[in-house]
Structure formats: structure tokens, C-alpha cells
Amino acid sequence: MRVLAKDIAKAIEGAGEVEVSGWVHRIRELGGITFVILRDRSGLLQLVLSGEDAPAGLAGEEAGAAALALTPESVITARGIPARNEKAVGGVELRVRSLEIISKAEGDLPFQVNGDITKVGLEAILDHRALSLRNPKIRGIFKVQATIIEAFSAYLRDQDFTEIKTSKLVGGGTEGGAELFEVEYFDKKVCLAQSPQIYKQIMVASGLERVFEVAPAYRAEKHDTPRHLNEYVSLDVEMGFIESEKDLIELERGLLSHIFAEVARKNAPELEQWNATVPDAAAVQRAPLIPYDEALKLANGEAAKSRGGGRIFDINPEAERLLCEWAHREQGIALVFVNEFPRRYRPFYAYPRGGPSEEAGEGVTSTMSFDALFRGLEITTGGRRQHDYHALLEVLPKFGLKEADIEGYRVFKYGCPPHGGFAIGCERLTQKILGLANVKEASLFPRDRKRITP
Amino acid sequence: MRVLAKDIAKAIEGAGEVEVSGWVHRIRELGGITFVILRDRSGLLQLVLSGEDAPAGLAGEEAGAAALALTPESVITARGIPARNEKAVGGVELRVRSLEIISKAEGDLPFQVNGDITKVGLEAILDHRALSLRNPKIRGIFKVQATIIEAFSAYLRDQDFTEIKTSKLVGGGTEGGAELFEVEYFDKKVCLAQSPQIYKQIMVASGLERVFEVAPAYRAEKHDTPRHLNEYVSLDVEMGFIESEKDLIELERGLLSHIFAEVARKNAPELEQWNATVPDAAAVQRAPLIPYDEALKLANGEAAKSRGGGRIFDINPEAERLLCEWAHREQGIALVFVNEFPRRYRPFYAYPRGGPSEEAGEGVTSTMSFDALFRGLEITTGGRRQHDYHALLEVLPKFGLKEADIEGYRVFKYGCPPHGGFAIGCERLTQKILGLANVKEASLFPRDRKRITP
């Protein structure tokens, strides 16, 4: 019966032989004794391969890894007697009596797993996920990501949201055909969904009222930057019977607070490895909410201070960074909500700030939509949506669309509550929690213009 | 402040006016009084629109829905005084003082939401998800599905599995190119993943050891049957350091028991609506495990009894049904695990029953792989995989493959533990729990050869 590295200390009391399995993390010869550091999913454990409890045939001159032809990263199973040793990891070691190589790691590894992984280039890390994840620091990224997904889902279920799974194969997009990947679907062409937007809305209208989805989303954007992925995990939320985007921002504050708290609770070692911290709930409550125009002024003011001027014309990456720096200085948290986005920056379904009556006239300048910026990066876009089918029809010409383009929205004619939602980019949130330089580091198998493997 | 239908009884004590919002489920005129049944995400509530508390202008002759131009399925908000009424749903009603139509349902609905939905054809149900889900029975399907996904994830997390999210855009498939959908990916062609198989395996080899994923999977199968979807939600599991498929079957027994128990606990009303029950843990433990050859004999014996003979040559849909009927008769549960599948029915990576040494000779007839059949339908395929790269290379010619086709597996050369896994079809499990005739009923937006909308 296998015992995990983390549970070996408990096994000392049992006084019998125990079995461990895992990867050879490091091999050391010291004063004629061979030490192997074993790594399993729970942690590290020192194995002592020589000495009086050494495996048969490994005593004396023949002792050690060389005789066994042990190589780093091989998978082994060892049996032996656990004993206390203050100098060993976790204060415990296993005095090995028998050892079996289950899967020998061959040849030269492309990089050293047990070394300073920050010196290994991003391309090598991504090319060799089976190896790079063996480094505890790299693995930590995905431990944190798993917590984010779990906490996101748990918080929303607790607030009476229903988890949904919707199709990723859709007809032509209404939000910009150029950014869609085409799929050969039998004798038709369909596209990979950019977001579950319309489906979330249909589900609100269906009476579920509150839904969430965790699923891949696709953007055929050609630019390759540290903030873009062509395939990402979208944490999507949609909610009926809201008044404005402020209800959504309130929900996101609660959601982020819960995610941060869970990461702090479950991923303390990972946060420490990355020298990262997460904001507490009080700080998230203090994160400023700023209307778009004011945010733009603020960003320009900050730019003037930091680089002596230069105009910022929209909430671009520089503005995102400056606003977060400002919020951190003012409120102690690098999180900012920006609302009242101008009509021209938002999709046709964004709800006009002044309500439906405003839409018909000249007065519509802003919408009930928002972004959340965290540690210099947009992690969320959302807002209240237009739920009135006829009001939707009225704005279509402004967006170069016609009724046939929004067929999916016809269901609103069967009765649809006021609603809205948002999406959090899972990899971006992971990136910013841990302070990763590139969002691709937070994707197990990222896809960009050049990368389609592994 | 909105109160949900299910919480109205509690609000009676408050004695003040309360606000409710939802859909007009039914309108009735009775003895000069108008009753509206309101439906929200929590349930139904009777609104009394006439009488002494009636909205201004609705007293006497003008009272009722006609005066308000209320239509079924419109979204409304009503304020009024809650009161006990034994004859009303839940023993409570709301005596309405004011009522607002938030979103009027227009024109003729394609079918009646509050009627007998079983008389509405499947095509109409799928074409109009925003409407069909308003029927509590249809909505129940997806309440159960949400529980399945939650319970699947929670059970595995509790067993130290890490949730992963892997790419759905992959190079050419190794398991049958004909069943892949092609994607135009910038200047390349890639495919939609049939399963996260290789990624799950890489994650085991990466040291995570135990992983799970909930994500869409794609099969470009042309046949359109009540058991097939071209896009489905795959509940995937992969686990290191196993001995054989029996470890996986044991895991699946525990997993299914937990899922069933959670559905029983959380979805009692939904099970009742569908006149469905779930097996208990003791029954799941009793589910027979039968080697392939024996299962085939058994199926043929059953076929001989039920239709006087006729040969069954593999575990086809008829055999799946007969084996489950047999298990139900013998053990009181229509769940069967079939293992020891012949080599020819399994992919190249299936682990040979006799181990690696057997592979080279003539002796390999069966593999450490299995299916789970539930209520007449295969819901799971899985097994132990070959973790030795050189052993994989040896079998490739038998499958018409060459080394370049399995590039992803080269990571096994860096040390890979014995491992295996399985996948549960989420829609199939939902279908069989509730006794749905067609698996498409268990997909919010199913995709088949003809259907790509909504």
C-alpha cells in the first residue's frame, strides 16, 4: 500500500516497512551514502540508499544510484523503514530496503527539473509540459488555477446560480467576423464561439435566471502579446433582474473576494513560491469604481506625472496599468472597476445608460457596461444587456447589422427580464495573482498563431 | 427588495408589502377574480389580481388580466400582501396592489410552456430552448446535469485529483481521422479534440498524478441516433500508479455512488417529475464486472431467450441493453462493467492484459480496458494505458501508425508511471438517470449533422 511523501511522518509510529512511489527529483552522494530525493504529488521525501538498511547488493562499494543506474526523473517505487532525520526535508527519511525502477527517464532532459526554472525559457517550458510541471513552482500555477475554478463555481452555486454547458460551435459571429475560427462541420461552415454570450442570455430568459459556465472560448486575433491567448478558459456569469452594471460589480467583488480567500487558504505554499499575495475582502470592497471619462482623465494625469505627458485616448494597456497603480497608491489594492463605457466601444447589446428612451434620440453616449482591471490588466468585461427585442432592432443599423444577424435574440420576444453578466479570463486572473510575466504561462497548452502543439 | 416564490411563506410574518418578479405561468379568471400563477427560478406563486387589494383601476368590472393586457410568459413585477390560502400552490398567495409588465411576451408562442411538454416534439423543444426550459420538467434535466458535474468534481477533488483545462485545438488525430472536425487555424489546419486523452496522460506524467477535466469533446460521426451527439461534455479522469483497470472501476463505483447520492439529495423534485430513481451505493457495489468474452456469451444467451436466437458478435447497443437487463434481474441494478476488451476493439495505447512481454508475441488477445453500461447504454470507456514508450512503438504497425503519429507520447521517455483513466459522457449519464428517450434532450444546444442552431 503506497504512502504519500507528506504522510511518511505519520508512518513512523507504525514501525513497519512502507512503500513510496514517485519521481527521482535529485541524487546525491555524500560520505559514501547515496541520497535520493523522491518527489510525488504531495511533496518531497529523502530516501537513503546505503547504510545498514540498504537494498541487497547495494552495501559497501556498490552502494548508490550508479549501481542501480538511477537517472533523474525516473519513476521508482521504494520500500523501507521511515525514520526521523532533522536534516532531511520534512524531518523524515526513508531507509530503503528495496527499490524498483518503474519507468526509466532516458537520455538528456531538455532542462533540469529540479533547478532554477526561471532560467528556462518560456518556449521550452511550454514545449515540455510533462517536464516543466514537475518543477513545484510551475506546478503551483495550475494548483492555483484549479482553486480559482473551484472557488468561482462554489461561490456562484451558493448564490443560486446554475452551471450550464453550451455549444462552442456556432453560426457566424455578430461581434466581428474577422476574429472567428472557422470549422468544417459536415457540409457547412460554422465558427468556434468567442463567448457563450447569447447562450447565457437565453438561459436567463429561460427562467434559470442565474447561470454560470466554465468553458473554452476562442479569439482568432493575430497579435501575439503577453496578454493574449487564441484559446482561453472563460469564467462566465449571467444574471437576471438586475438594475444596472453596479449589481454585477457587487457580485464580482464578492466573487473575487471568495476566490482570493480560497487561494490564500489552499495555496499558501504556491503563493510563497511566487512571492505573491492576494488582496483581502476589505481591500476588494475599497477597489474604486470610476466612470470611463473620469478614468481616462485620471490615466492621462498619471501619464503626465510618470512620463511628462502624452495623450491616452482610450483605456489601453498603459491606462490599465496606470489606473491600477493609482488605485494601489490610493486604496492599497491594484483593482479598479471602470463603468459607463461609451457606446462606440461596446457591442450592440450593451444597455444604454439612459434606458430605452434615450436610445432613439441623440443622447446615448454611454452604456451600463464595465471592465475590471487587476494589477495592470483587464480581467473582466461585462455589463447590463438590452433585453427588449425592439430596442435591439433600433440600434442595429449603428453597428452595420440587420435583424437576420441577431436571430438568436428573437427569443426575447417571449418575455425576458432585465439582465447582464460578465466574464473573467481564467488565465489572466491566474497570471495576475501570481505575477507571471506572460499569460501563456497560465495555460497548460496555450495556442497562439504559431503554437498548436503539444 | 425582491422575494422569491419559495420564500413568500416566511414573508407573511413580516406583515408588510413584498415584491416578486418572474414569468406569467398561467392566467385564470374565477368568479370574477383574476389569478395569475407567477413562476420564478425557485417555483410557483399565486397572485390575486382582483378583490379589495387589487391594483388601482383594476377593481370591479375592469379587474383582471385583460385590463392589464397580460399575456402568458410575460415577465412581471408585482407588489402586494402575502396571505395564507390552502388552495394555492404552497399554501400562500400574494394579494397584488401594483403590477408592472417588465417584458411582454408577444404573439403566439410556438407551444404552451405550462402544458404537457411531453406532447411537444423534440425538434420544437430544441429550437426554442428559452421557452422549453421554462417548463419545470425540462428545466429539471439541467438541474440534474448541474448536480452531476458538481458531484463529479467534488468527489475527485476529495480524492486528491487536480482539475485541468486542456486545449481543444489539436493536430491530426491518431484514433481515426475520419471522425475529426477540421478548424482553419490561421494558415494551418487543426482539429477539434475527440478527447483530452493525450493531455490527461501528459498531466499524470507531469507529476500531478491524478487529474480530471470537464470540457467539450467532438466526434464528427455522421450517424444521427438517440445515443449520439457530435459535441458533448466529457467528464474525464486520469490516474497514476494503478495496477489494472480494476483500480479505475473501483474509482468509478465510488464516483457514480457519490453522483447518484447527490442527485437524490439535491434533485428529489426533478427525479419525481421524471418518475426516476437512482441506485444507492450498495447497489453500485453489486454491479457485475464481466470479462468481454463472457459478456458476449451472456448477451447471446439473453438474446436467445428474448428473441429465440440470433448472433451478437460484439458489445453492440442490443448487447448493452441485454446485459443491463440481466444485471438488473440478477443484482437489482442495471449497471455492468465489462473488461478485458479484445485488442482489436481498443486504441493502440490500451495496455495488454499480459503486460509488455506478452505484446511482442502472439499472445495478446485482450487489454486492461473496460466499458461501463448503465440502463442499457455505454456511459464510460476507459482502461489502463501503455506507459512505456518503446512498448508503444512496438504495437504501432498493428494499427497502421508510425512513430511520427504519436509524437505527444515521447514525453513518456522522461519517466511515466503506470496509469489509466476513463471518461463519462455527461449527457448520456443525465439521460439514463432521468430515463430520457434521446440523449439530445440532455444537451442544452445539441449539435448533430443538421442542427447547428440555436
mmCIF file of C-alpha atoms in Angstrom, chain B residues 55-284:
data_model
loop_
_atom_site.group_PDB
_atom_site.id
_atom_site.type_symbol
_atom_site.label_atom_id
_atom_site.label_comp_id
_atom_site.label_asym_id
_atom_site.label_seq_id
_atom_site.Cartn_x
_atom_site.Cartn_y
_atom_site.Cartn_z
ATOM 1 C CA PRO B 55 -54.214 47.300 -8.168
ATOM 2 C CA ALA B 56 -55.809 50.722 -8.591
ATOM 3 C CA GLY B 57 -58.084 50.777 -11.605
ATOM 4 C CA LEU B 58 -58.492 47.046 -11.556
ATOM 5 C CA ALA B 59 -61.416 46.839 -9.198
ATOM 6 C CA GLY B 60 -64.811 45.655 -10.261
ATOM 7 C CA GLU B 61 -65.600 45.347 -13.919
ATOM 8 C CA GLU B 62 -62.138 46.270 -15.139
ATOM 9 C CA ALA B 63 -60.392 43.765 -12.954
ATOM 10 C CA GLY B 64 -58.114 41.130 -14.346
ATOM 11 C CA ALA B 65 -55.514 40.249 -16.846
ATOM 12 C CA ALA B 66 -57.448 41.533 -19.824
ATOM 13 C CA ALA B 67 -57.370 45.080 -18.478
ATOM 14 C CA LEU B 68 -53.624 44.808 -17.972
ATOM 15 C CA ALA B 69 -53.139 43.103 -21.347
ATOM 16 C CA LEU B 70 -51.212 40.386 -19.530
ATOM 17 C CA THR B 71 -50.016 37.528 -21.730
ATOM 18 C CA PRO B 72 -48.622 34.149 -20.704
ATOM 19 C CA GLU B 73 -44.817 34.117 -20.319
ATOM 20 C CA SER B 74 -44.535 37.883 -19.939
ATOM 21 C CA VAL B 75 -42.085 38.989 -17.265
ATOM 22 C CA ILE B 76 -43.750 40.968 -14.477
ATOM 23 C CA THR B 77 -43.010 42.502 -11.114
ATOM 24 C CA ALA B 78 -45.814 42.608 -8.565
ATOM 25 C CA ARG B 79 -46.096 44.096 -5.105
ATOM 26 C CA GLY B 80 -48.651 43.061 -2.554
ATOM 27 C CA ILE B 81 -49.524 41.459 0.717
ATOM 28 C CA PRO B 82 -48.787 37.771 1.234
ATOM 29 C CA ALA B 83 -51.548 35.723 2.791
ATOM 30 C CA ARG B 84 -52.309 32.111 3.552
ATOM 31 C CA ASN B 85 -54.613 30.250 1.194
ATOM 32 C CA GLU B 86 -54.796 26.499 1.478
ATOM 33 C CA LYS B 87 -55.983 26.185 -2.100
ATOM 34 C CA ALA B 88 -52.974 27.999 -3.577
ATOM 35 C CA VAL B 89 -49.659 26.378 -4.571
ATOM 36 C CA GLY B 90 -47.553 26.164 -1.440
ATOM 37 C CA GLY B 91 -50.462 27.344 0.704
ATOM 38 C CA VAL B 92 -49.648 31.026 0.138
ATOM 39 C CA GLU B 93 -50.793 33.721 -2.254
ATOM 40 C CA LEU B 94 -49.937 37.338 -2.915
ATOM 41 C CA ARG B 95 -52.777 39.882 -2.917
ATOM 42 C CA VAL B 96 -51.468 42.261 -5.513
ATOM 43 C CA ARG B 97 -51.555 46.035 -5.046
ATOM 44 C CA SER B 98 -49.450 47.045 -8.005
ATOM 45 C CA LEU B 99 -48.166 45.237 -11.038
ATOM 46 C CA GLU B 100 -45.704 46.141 -13.750
ATOM 47 C CA ILE B 101 -45.083 44.379 -17.043
ATOM 48 C CA ILE B 102 -41.305 44.245 -17.450
ATOM 49 C CA SER B 103 -41.187 42.392 -20.751
ATOM 50 C CA LYS B 104 -44.318 41.490 -22.622
ATOM 51 C CA ALA B 105 -44.425 38.112 -24.352
ATOM 52 C CA GLU B 106 -45.625 38.799 -27.854
ATOM 53 C CA GLY B 107 -47.697 36.911 -30.366
ATOM 54 C CA ASP B 108 -48.278 33.212 -30.472
ATOM 55 C CA LEU B 109 -45.851 31.047 -28.549
ATOM 56 C CA PRO B 110 -44.677 28.015 -30.550
ATOM 57 C CA PHE B 111 -46.010 25.815 -27.741
ATOM 58 C CA GLN B 112 -47.619 26.100 -24.358
ATOM 59 C CA VAL B 113 -44.994 26.195 -21.624
ATOM 60 C CA ASN B 114 -47.374 25.322 -18.806
ATOM 61 C CA GLY B 115 -48.935 22.347 -20.550
ATOM 62 C CA ASP B 116 -47.936 18.747 -21.079
ATOM 63 C CA ILE B 117 -44.492 19.249 -22.540
ATOM 64 C CA THR B 118 -44.181 15.574 -23.458
ATOM 65 C CA LYS B 119 -46.607 16.277 -26.293
ATOM 66 C CA VAL B 120 -44.238 18.855 -27.771
ATOM 67 C CA GLY B 121 -41.867 17.328 -30.296
ATOM 68 C CA LEU B 122 -38.117 17.157 -29.655
ATOM 69 C CA GLU B 123 -37.317 19.487 -32.550
ATOM 70 C CA ALA B 124 -39.535 22.248 -31.136
ATOM 71 C CA ILE B 125 -38.063 21.758 -27.661
ATOM 72 C CA LEU B 126 -34.544 22.154 -29.045
ATOM 73 C CA ASP B 127 -35.424 25.009 -31.392
ATOM 74 C CA HIS B 128 -36.900 27.016 -28.526
ATOM 75 C CA ARG B 129 -34.673 26.410 -25.522
ATOM 76 C CA ALA B 130 -35.581 29.778 -23.992
ATOM 77 C CA LEU B 131 -39.176 28.551 -23.876
ATOM 78 C CA SER B 132 -38.846 24.819 -23.321
ATOM 79 C CA LEU B 133 -36.667 25.290 -20.260
ATOM 80 C CA ARG B 134 -39.451 27.314 -18.670
ATOM 81 C CA ASN B 135 -41.301 24.049 -18.300
ATOM 82 C CA PRO B 136 -40.231 22.790 -14.878
ATOM 83 C CA LYS B 137 -39.865 19.221 -16.132
ATOM 84 C CA ILE B 138 -37.480 20.214 -18.935
ATOM 85 C CA ARG B 139 -35.580 22.552 -16.644
ATOM 86 C CA GLY B 140 -35.186 19.644 -14.243
ATOM 87 C CA ILE B 141 -32.939 17.861 -16.761
ATOM 88 C CA PHE B 142 -30.338 20.602 -16.467
ATOM 89 C CA LYS B 143 -30.687 20.931 -12.720
ATOM 90 C CA VAL B 144 -29.741 17.252 -12.525
ATOM 91 C CA GLN B 145 -26.914 17.778 -15.017
ATOM 92 C CA ALA B 146 -25.501 20.633 -12.932
ATOM 93 C CA THR B 147 -25.521 18.330 -9.900
ATOM 94 C CA ILE B 148 -23.725 15.602 -11.878
ATOM 95 C CA ILE B 149 -20.913 17.989 -12.830
ATOM 96 C CA GLU B 150 -20.627 19.378 -9.312
ATOM 97 C CA ALA B 151 -20.631 15.939 -7.682
ATOM 98 C CA PHE B 152 -18.143 14.538 -10.198
ATOM 99 C CA SER B 153 -15.720 17.381 -9.491
ATOM 100 C CA ALA B 154 -16.190 17.392 -5.724
ATOM 101 C CA TYR B 155 -15.641 13.650 -5.366
ATOM 102 C CA LEU B 156 -12.434 13.731 -7.368
ATOM 103 C CA ARG B 157 -11.052 16.798 -5.588
ATOM 104 C CA ASP B 158 -11.679 14.975 -2.359
ATOM 105 C CA GLN B 159 -9.551 12.093 -3.708
ATOM 106 C CA ASP B 160 -6.683 14.488 -4.440
ATOM 107 C CA PHE B 161 -7.379 14.940 -8.167
ATOM 108 C CA THR B 162 -6.421 18.268 -9.736
ATOM 109 C CA GLU B 163 -8.810 19.924 -12.186
ATOM 110 C CA ILE B 164 -7.154 20.738 -15.519
ATOM 111 C CA LYS B 165 -8.208 22.598 -18.651
ATOM 112 C CA THR B 166 -6.547 21.487 -21.865
ATOM 113 C CA SER B 167 -6.639 22.654 -25.449
ATOM 114 C CA LYS B 168 -9.431 21.542 -27.756
ATOM 115 C CA LEU B 169 -7.392 22.507 -30.826
ATOM 116 C CA VAL B 170 -5.053 19.674 -31.734
ATOM 117 C CA GLY B 171 -3.066 18.328 -34.624
ATOM 118 C CA GLY B 172 -4.285 15.336 -36.641
ATOM 119 C CA GLY B 173 -5.916 12.579 -34.600
ATOM 120 C CA THR B 174 -4.358 9.204 -34.043
ATOM 121 C CA GLU B 175 -7.630 7.472 -33.299
ATOM 122 C CA GLY B 176 -9.393 7.859 -36.618
ATOM 123 C CA GLY B 177 -9.058 10.931 -38.770
ATOM 124 C CA ALA B 178 -12.461 10.459 -40.336
ATOM 125 C CA GLU B 179 -14.163 11.401 -37.088
ATOM 126 C CA LEU B 180 -12.450 14.768 -36.667
ATOM 127 C CA PHE B 181 -13.751 18.240 -37.396
ATOM 128 C CA GLU B 182 -11.201 20.463 -39.118
ATOM 129 C CA VAL B 183 -10.548 24.038 -37.984
ATOM 130 C CA GLU B 184 -8.979 26.790 -40.095
ATOM 131 C CA TYR B 185 -6.332 27.990 -37.677
ATOM 132 C CA PHE B 186 -4.623 30.986 -39.273
ATOM 133 C CA ASP B 187 -2.636 29.426 -42.132
ATOM 134 C CA LYS B 188 -2.866 25.886 -40.752
ATOM 135 C CA LYS B 189 -5.486 23.186 -40.362
ATOM 136 C CA VAL B 190 -6.011 21.757 -36.902
ATOM 137 C CA CYS B 191 -8.726 19.551 -35.458
ATOM 138 C CA LEU B 192 -11.212 19.671 -32.611
ATOM 139 C CA ALA B 193 -10.139 17.229 -29.915
ATOM 140 C CA GLN B 194 -12.086 13.982 -29.695
ATOM 141 C CA SER B 195 -10.971 13.648 -26.100
ATOM 142 C CA PRO B 196 -8.317 15.097 -23.779
ATOM 143 C CA GLN B 197 -6.690 11.628 -23.728
ATOM 144 C CA ILE B 198 -3.078 12.565 -24.511
ATOM 145 C CA TYR B 199 -3.234 15.687 -22.332
ATOM 146 C CA LYS B 200 -4.569 13.785 -19.364
ATOM 147 C CA GLN B 201 -1.729 11.309 -19.790
ATOM 148 C CA ILE B 202 0.878 14.067 -20.021
ATOM 149 C CA MET B 203 -0.527 15.574 -16.817
ATOM 150 C CA VAL B 204 -0.167 12.267 -14.985
ATOM 151 C CA ALA B 205 3.423 12.052 -16.249
ATOM 152 C CA SER B 206 3.971 15.666 -15.169
ATOM 153 C CA GLY B 207 3.634 14.611 -11.565
ATOM 154 C CA LEU B 208 0.096 15.804 -10.951
ATOM 155 C CA GLU B 209 -0.642 12.044 -10.895
ATOM 156 C CA ARG B 210 -4.413 12.470 -10.629
ATOM 157 C CA VAL B 211 -6.309 14.830 -12.884
ATOM 158 C CA PHE B 212 -9.825 15.457 -14.118
ATOM 159 C CA GLU B 213 -11.367 17.675 -16.750
ATOM 160 C CA VAL B 214 -14.898 18.746 -17.604
ATOM 161 C CA ALA B 215 -14.921 20.026 -21.174
ATOM 162 C CA PRO B 216 -16.477 19.663 -24.606
ATOM 163 C CA ALA B 217 -15.351 16.847 -26.907
ATOM 164 C CA TYR B 218 -16.072 16.444 -30.599
ATOM 165 C CA ARG B 219 -16.910 13.485 -32.815
ATOM 166 C CA ALA B 220 -17.579 14.019 -36.495
ATOM 167 C CA GLU B 221 -19.708 10.880 -36.696
ATOM 168 C CA LYS B 222 -22.281 11.087 -39.421
ATOM 169 C CA HIS B 223 -24.927 8.894 -37.863
ATOM 170 C CA ASP B 224 -27.818 10.545 -36.155
ATOM 171 C CA THR B 225 -29.151 8.250 -33.411
ATOM 172 C CA PRO B 226 -30.778 8.792 -29.999
ATOM 173 C CA ARG B 227 -27.379 7.945 -28.435
ATOM 174 C CA HIS B 228 -25.054 10.226 -30.386
ATOM 175 C CA LEU B 229 -24.027 13.863 -30.152
ATOM 176 C CA ASN B 230 -21.364 15.496 -32.329
ATOM 177 C CA GLU B 231 -20.392 17.737 -29.415
ATOM 178 C CA TYR B 232 -20.696 16.508 -25.862
ATOM 179 C CA VAL B 233 -19.461 17.227 -22.367
ATOM 180 C CA SER B 234 -16.834 14.710 -21.381
ATOM 181 C CA LEU B 235 -16.205 14.012 -17.699
ATOM 182 C CA ASP B 236 -12.604 12.873 -17.876
ATOM 183 C CA VAL B 237 -10.423 11.199 -15.276
ATOM 184 C CA GLU B 238 -6.791 10.022 -15.359
ATOM 185 C CA MET B 239 -4.829 8.461 -12.528
ATOM 186 C CA GLY B 240 -1.248 7.350 -11.988
ATOM 187 C CA PHE B 241 0.176 4.373 -10.121
ATOM 188 C CA ILE B 242 -2.594 1.905 -10.853
ATOM 189 C CA GLU B 243 -2.211 -1.836 -11.290
ATOM 190 C CA SER B 244 -5.008 -2.516 -13.705
ATOM 191 C CA GLU B 245 -8.379 -1.324 -14.945
ATOM 192 C CA LYS B 246 -9.853 -2.724 -11.735
ATOM 193 C CA ASP B 247 -8.480 0.293 -9.830
ATOM 194 C CA LEU B 248 -10.351 2.510 -12.267
ATOM 195 C CA ILE B 249 -13.567 0.529 -11.953
ATOM 196 C CA GLU B 250 -13.322 0.854 -8.187
ATOM 197 C CA LEU B 251 -12.885 4.605 -8.583
ATOM 198 C CA GLU B 252 -15.851 4.791 -10.926
ATOM 199 C CA ARG B 253 -18.035 2.852 -8.497
ATOM 200 C CA GLY B 254 -17.276 5.418 -5.819
ATOM 201 C CA LEU B 255 -17.748 8.277 -8.226
ATOM 202 C CA LEU B 256 -21.105 7.057 -9.535
ATOM 203 C CA SER B 257 -22.290 6.320 -5.996
ATOM 204 C CA HIS B 258 -21.485 9.882 -4.984
ATOM 205 C CA ILE B 259 -23.133 11.359 -8.079
ATOM 206 C CA PHE B 260 -26.273 9.290 -7.514
ATOM 207 C CA ALA B 261 -26.385 10.217 -3.832
ATOM 208 C CA GLU B 262 -26.029 13.921 -4.620
ATOM 209 C CA VAL B 263 -28.753 13.765 -7.291
ATOM 210 C CA ALA B 264 -31.023 12.001 -4.788
ATOM 211 C CA ARG B 265 -30.264 14.640 -2.150
ATOM 212 C CA LYS B 266 -30.488 17.768 -4.307
ATOM 213 C CA ASN B 267 -32.864 16.813 -7.091
ATOM 214 C CA ALA B 268 -35.714 14.974 -5.408
ATOM 215 C CA PRO B 269 -38.356 17.128 -7.160
ATOM 216 C CA GLU B 270 -36.701 16.601 -10.551
ATOM 217 C CA LEU B 271 -36.478 12.842 -10.041
ATOM 218 C CA GLU B 272 -40.142 12.804 -9.068
ATOM 219 C CA GLN B 273 -41.145 14.802 -12.156
ATOM 220 C CA TRP B 274 -39.425 12.229 -14.345
ATOM 221 C CA ASN B 275 -40.605 9.319 -12.212
ATOM 222 C CA ALA B 276 -36.961 8.363 -11.867
ATOM 223 C CA THR B 277 -34.825 6.865 -9.140
ATOM 224 C CA VAL B 278 -31.069 6.464 -8.707
ATOM 225 C CA PRO B 279 -29.250 3.363 -7.425
ATOM 226 C CA ASP B 280 -27.766 3.507 -3.949
ATOM 227 C CA ALA B 281 -24.109 2.879 -3.128
ATOM 228 C CA ALA B 282 -24.703 -0.732 -2.104
ATOM 229 C CA ALA B 283 -26.309 -1.456 -5.460
ATOM 230 C CA VAL B 284 -23.423 0.187 -7.336
#
